[in-house]
GROMACS .gro file of C-alpha atoms in nm:
model
  225
    1MET     CA    1   8.947   5.495  -2.270
    2ASP     CA    2   8.822   5.768  -2.068
    3LYS     CA    3   9.069   5.701  -1.808
    4LEU     CA    4   9.342   5.668  -2.057
    5GLN     CA    5   9.298   6.003  -2.231
    6ALA     CA    6   9.303   6.178  -1.916
    7TRP     CA    7   9.662   6.053  -1.868
    8LYS     CA    8   9.779   6.192  -2.202
    9SER     CA    9   9.987   5.901  -2.215
   10LYS     CA   10  10.232   6.021  -2.530
   11LEU     CA   11  10.375   6.276  -2.273
   12LEU     CA   12  10.450   6.068  -2.014
   13SER     CA   13  10.823   5.965  -1.873
   14ILE     CA   14  10.924   5.607  -1.809
   15GLY     CA   15  10.812   5.615  -1.473
   16GLY     CA   16  10.478   5.755  -1.519
   17MET     CA   17  10.411   5.512  -1.780
   18ALA     CA   18  10.477   5.242  -1.515
   19VAL     CA   19  10.214   5.415  -1.287
   20LEU     CA   20   9.980   5.413  -1.568
   21ILE     CA   21  10.028   5.043  -1.625
   22SER     CA   22   9.968   4.964  -1.275
   23HIS     CA   23   9.670   5.189  -1.227
   24VAL     CA   24   9.517   5.012  -1.557
   25LEU     CA   25   9.572   4.667  -1.414
   26GLN     CA   26   9.390   4.737  -1.135
   27MET     CA   27   9.088   4.935  -1.264
   28GLY     CA   28   8.750   4.727  -1.177
   29ASN     CA   29   8.903   4.534  -0.933
   30LYS     CA   30   9.003   4.597  -0.564
   31SER     CA   31   9.286   4.298  -0.581
   32ARG     CA   32   9.635   4.405  -0.687
   33HIS     CA   33   9.798   4.208  -0.971
   34TRP     CA   34  10.128   4.141  -0.803
   35ALA     CA   35  10.447   4.098  -1.019
   36SER     CA   36  10.784   4.035  -0.927
   37TRP     CA   37  11.035   4.320  -1.027
   38ASN     CA   38  11.282   4.086  -1.187
   39THR     CA   39  10.983   3.951  -1.404
   40LEU     CA   40  10.869   4.319  -1.513
   41CYS     CA   41  11.244   4.384  -1.588
   42MET     CA   42  11.230   4.105  -1.869
   43PRO     CA   43  11.203   4.187  -2.250
   44CYS     CA   44  10.875   4.292  -2.381
   45GLU     CA   45  10.912   3.999  -2.638
   46GLU     CA   46  10.911   3.750  -2.327
   47GLY     CA   47  10.588   3.879  -2.203
   48SER     CA   48  10.721   4.147  -1.968
   49ALA     CA   49  10.664   4.528  -1.911
   50GLY     CA   50  10.990   4.570  -2.022
   51PHE     CA   51  11.111   4.811  -1.708
   52ARG     CA   52  11.469   4.707  -1.732
   53LEU     CA   53  11.575   5.082  -1.810
   54LEU     CA   54  11.465   5.165  -1.475
   55HIS     CA   55  11.599   4.878  -1.292
   56ASP     CA   56  11.942   4.947  -1.421
   57MET     CA   57  11.927   5.314  -1.347
   58SER     CA   58  11.785   5.210  -0.987
   59LYS     CA   59  12.106   4.955  -0.967
   60ALA     CA   60  12.335   5.196  -1.061
   61LEU     CA   61  12.216   5.482  -0.795
   62PHE     CA   62  12.212   5.206  -0.542
   63CYS     CA   63  12.587   5.151  -0.652
   64LYS     CA   64  12.643   5.508  -0.564
   65LEU     CA   65  12.492   5.464  -0.223
   66TRP     CA   66  12.721   5.182  -0.126
   67TRP     CA   67  13.019   5.370  -0.277
   68ASN     CA   68  12.936   5.648  -0.015
   69PHE     CA   69  12.861   5.410   0.272
   70ILE     CA   70  13.227   5.272   0.222
   71THR     CA   71  13.436   5.532   0.152
   72LYS     CA   72  13.276   5.849   0.321
   73PRO     CA   73  13.252   5.816   0.700
   74SER     CA   74  12.931   5.955   0.854
   75ILE     CA   75  12.689   5.936   1.098
   76TRP     CA   76  12.455   5.753   0.861
   77SER     CA   77  12.722   5.513   0.752
   78SER     CA   78  12.843   5.408   1.102
   79PHE     CA   79  12.478   5.352   1.220
   80MET     CA   80  12.414   5.142   0.906
   81SER     CA   81  12.710   4.921   0.979
   82GLN     CA   82  12.650   4.866   1.333
   83LYS     CA   83  12.298   4.784   1.284
   84TYR     CA   84  12.352   4.548   0.976
   85CYS     CA   85  12.717   4.417   1.002
   86LYS     CA   86  12.747   4.389   1.394
   87LYS     CA   87  13.089   4.289   1.447
   88LEU     CA   88  13.170   4.124   1.106
   89ASN     CA   89  13.351   4.299   0.818
   90LEU     CA   90  13.151   4.434   0.539
   91MET     CA   91  13.306   4.217   0.285
   92ILE     CA   92  13.203   3.888   0.449
   93VAL     CA   93  12.905   3.982   0.611
   94PRO     CA   94  12.580   3.741   0.523
   95TRP     CA   95  12.241   3.860   0.440
   96TRP     CA   96  12.041   3.826   0.719
   97GLY     CA   97  11.741   4.082   0.628
   98GLY     CA   98  11.716   4.439   0.680
   99SER     CA   99  11.540   4.748   0.525
  100HIS     CA  100  11.484   4.769   0.140
  101VAL     CA  101  11.744   5.026   0.113
  102TRP     CA  102  11.986   4.795   0.285
  103LYS     CA  103  11.921   4.485   0.036
  104LYS     CA  104  11.946   4.693  -0.246
  105MET     CA  105  12.254   4.848  -0.148
  106PHE     CA  106  12.370   4.483  -0.003
  107GLU     CA  107  12.311   4.336  -0.388
  108CYS     CA  108  12.575   4.597  -0.506
  109ARG     CA  109  12.837   4.517  -0.285
  110ASP     CA  110  12.993   4.214  -0.504
  111LEU     CA  111  12.932   4.434  -0.805
  112ILE     CA  112  13.145   4.746  -0.720
  113GLU     CA  113  13.386   4.636  -0.441
  114HIS     CA  114  13.683   4.509  -0.662
  115GLN     CA  115  13.651   4.800  -0.883
  116ILE     CA  116  13.736   5.050  -0.535
  117LEU     CA  117  14.132   5.079  -0.514
  118TRP     CA  118  14.289   5.189  -0.170
  119HIS     CA  119  14.585   5.416  -0.210
  120PRO     CA  120  14.793   5.368   0.098
  121LYS     CA  121  14.858   5.692   0.268
  122MET     CA  122  14.840   5.636   0.640
  123GLY     CA  123  14.806   5.264   0.595
  124SER     CA  124  14.445   5.287   0.741
  125SER     CA  125  14.323   5.020   0.457
  126LEU     CA  126  14.205   4.690   0.577
  127LEU     CA  127  14.474   4.446   0.499
  128TRP     CA  128  14.262   4.104   0.427
  129PHE     CA  129  13.950   4.284   0.304
  130GLU     CA  130  14.021   4.611   0.107
  131ASN     CA  131  14.142   4.599  -0.247
  132TRP     CA  132  14.477   4.809  -0.192
  133THR     CA  133  14.685   4.598  -0.432
  134GLY     CA  134  14.473   4.602  -0.741
  135LEU     CA  135  14.402   4.234  -0.743
  136GLY     CA  136  14.103   4.230  -0.505
  137ALA     CA  137  14.069   4.191  -0.113
  138LEU     CA  138  14.360   3.942  -0.020
  139TYR     CA  139  14.044   3.759   0.166
  140PHE     CA  140  13.897   3.627  -0.153
  141VAL     CA  141  14.260   3.599  -0.329
  142THR     CA  142  14.429   3.365  -0.119
  143PRO     CA  143  14.323   2.998  -0.151
  144PRO     CA  144  14.009   2.899   0.086
  145ASP     CA  145  14.223   2.702   0.341
  146PHE     CA  146  14.485   2.959   0.356
  147ASP     CA  147  14.532   3.069   0.709
  148CYS     CA  148  14.479   3.479   0.765
  149ASP     CA  149  14.629   3.600   1.064
  150GLU     CA  150  14.376   3.804   1.206
  151SER     CA  151  14.604   3.968   1.434
  152ILE     CA  152  14.705   4.184   1.168
  153HIS     CA  153  14.421   4.426   1.080
  154ASN     CA  154  14.542   4.726   0.869
  155ILE     CA  155  14.862   4.800   0.616
  156HIS     CA  156  15.066   4.958   0.841
  157ASP     CA  157  15.109   4.648   1.057
  158VAL     CA  158  15.319   4.507   0.789
  159VAL     CA  159  15.528   4.821   0.772
  160LEU     CA  160  15.822   4.896   0.936
  161ASP     CA  161  15.958   5.270   0.942
  162GLY     CA  162  15.765   5.375   0.633
  163GLN     CA  163  15.896   5.081   0.470
  164TRP     CA  164  15.739   4.723   0.375
  165ASP     CA  165  15.836   4.475   0.645
  166GLU     CA  166  15.921   4.194   0.395
  167GLN     CA  167  15.992   3.930   0.651
  168LYS     CA  168  15.651   3.981   0.789
  169ILE     CA  169  15.467   4.005   0.460
  170LYS     CA  170  15.609   3.686   0.347
  171GLU     CA  171  15.520   3.524   0.669
  172ASN     CA  172  15.165   3.591   0.594
  173LEU     CA  173  15.123   3.574   0.234
  174LEU     CA  174  15.171   3.355  -0.037
  175GLY     CA  175  15.509   3.421  -0.289
  176ASP     CA  176  15.300   3.537  -0.567
  177LEU     CA  177  15.106   3.832  -0.394
  178VAL     CA  178  15.457   3.917  -0.193
  179ASP     CA  179  15.624   3.944  -0.525
  180HIS     CA  180  15.350   4.179  -0.633
  181ILE     CA  181  15.307   4.364  -0.362
  182LEU     CA  182  15.693   4.422  -0.349
  183GLU     CA  183  15.734   4.503  -0.714
  184ASN     CA  184  15.453   4.710  -0.776
  185ILE     CA  185  15.352   4.934  -0.477
  186LYS     CA  186  15.732   5.043  -0.381
  187GLN     CA  187  15.673   5.402  -0.321
  188LEU     CA  188  15.527   5.363   0.037
  189VAL     CA  189  15.516   5.709   0.227
  190LEU     CA  190  15.289   5.709   0.534
  191TYR     CA  191  15.065   6.041   0.573
  192ASP     CA  192  14.874   6.151   0.848
  193VAL     CA  193  14.574   6.095   0.641
  194LEU     CA  194  14.355   5.840   0.579
  195ASP     CA  195  14.412   5.589   0.259
  196LYS     CA  196  14.230   5.742  -0.046
  197PRO     CA  197  13.968   5.559  -0.236
  198SER     CA  198  13.987   5.536  -0.598
  199TRP     CA  199  13.715   5.414  -0.855
  200MET     CA  200  13.895   5.200  -1.101
  201ILE     CA  201  13.642   5.251  -1.402
  202GLU     CA  202  13.732   5.638  -1.433
  203THR     CA  203  14.042   5.762  -1.503
  204ARG     CA  204  14.007   6.043  -1.258
  205GLY     CA  205  13.911   5.776  -1.001
  206LYS     CA  206  13.577   5.959  -0.896
  207PHE     CA  207  13.286   5.736  -0.879
  208SER     CA  208  13.001   5.832  -1.104
  209VAL     CA  209  12.660   5.684  -1.167
  210LYS     CA  210  12.756   5.706  -1.563
  211SER     CA  211  13.054   5.482  -1.535
  212VAL     CA  212  12.792   5.168  -1.373
  213TRP     CA  213  12.516   5.269  -1.581
  214GLU     CA  214  12.666   5.305  -1.943
  215PRO     CA  215  12.795   4.911  -1.934
  216GLU     CA  216  12.437   4.842  -1.809
  217GLU     CA  217  12.299   5.048  -2.096
  218GLN     CA  218  12.502   4.869  -2.365
  219GLU     CA  219  12.420   4.513  -2.257
  220ARG     CA  220  12.055   4.599  -2.284
  221THR     CA  221  12.044   4.746  -2.599
  222SER     CA  222  12.248   4.464  -2.731
  223GLN     CA  223  12.013   4.221  -2.619
  224CYS     CA  224  11.735   4.408  -2.772
  225ILE     CA  225  11.921   4.415  -3.120
   0.00000   0.00000   0.00000
């Protein structure tokens, strides 16, 4: 009790309470009482410490880190890509280990990638691996047995004189996808700038931690109710 009174537990933040709990569990014993993060984040009624709030916020922040990694070229993003992706595309690279930061970023990949829409400007978006149609990456939209032409890398590879090369598109994509592209992406004007990413959840198209956090918070609240 003397230890606890000095902490003024009523004034602690959630993070402070987590440290307090960890400290109390280790009192009188040199060994640590380990528990997985997923276990700690389970509801209190299931015998957990109830750290779901911290877990959701942490996930939202790592989603932001993945957004920066994908949409903002930098020395850091280039280093991470070369270190962990080798010659594979970010969308299909498997998990084969890495730092804690990379692991948490990697866990966010499938959560937010389909919410990133690339608007063709220069046509620099990857034709197969980036979501520029609004349907998701074509690599995952097409059937598993579909043979993707690896000689076609970017959108501008299927553009001719500022317009869609319909013949090339029809030769390399299925009918439904061809119709969607020709009917919904009509104004194709190539500029001397890279394609622009847009966060589909926000009307302004800008990524925000709040846009990821709020759905997680609503789900957490509904489960508590």
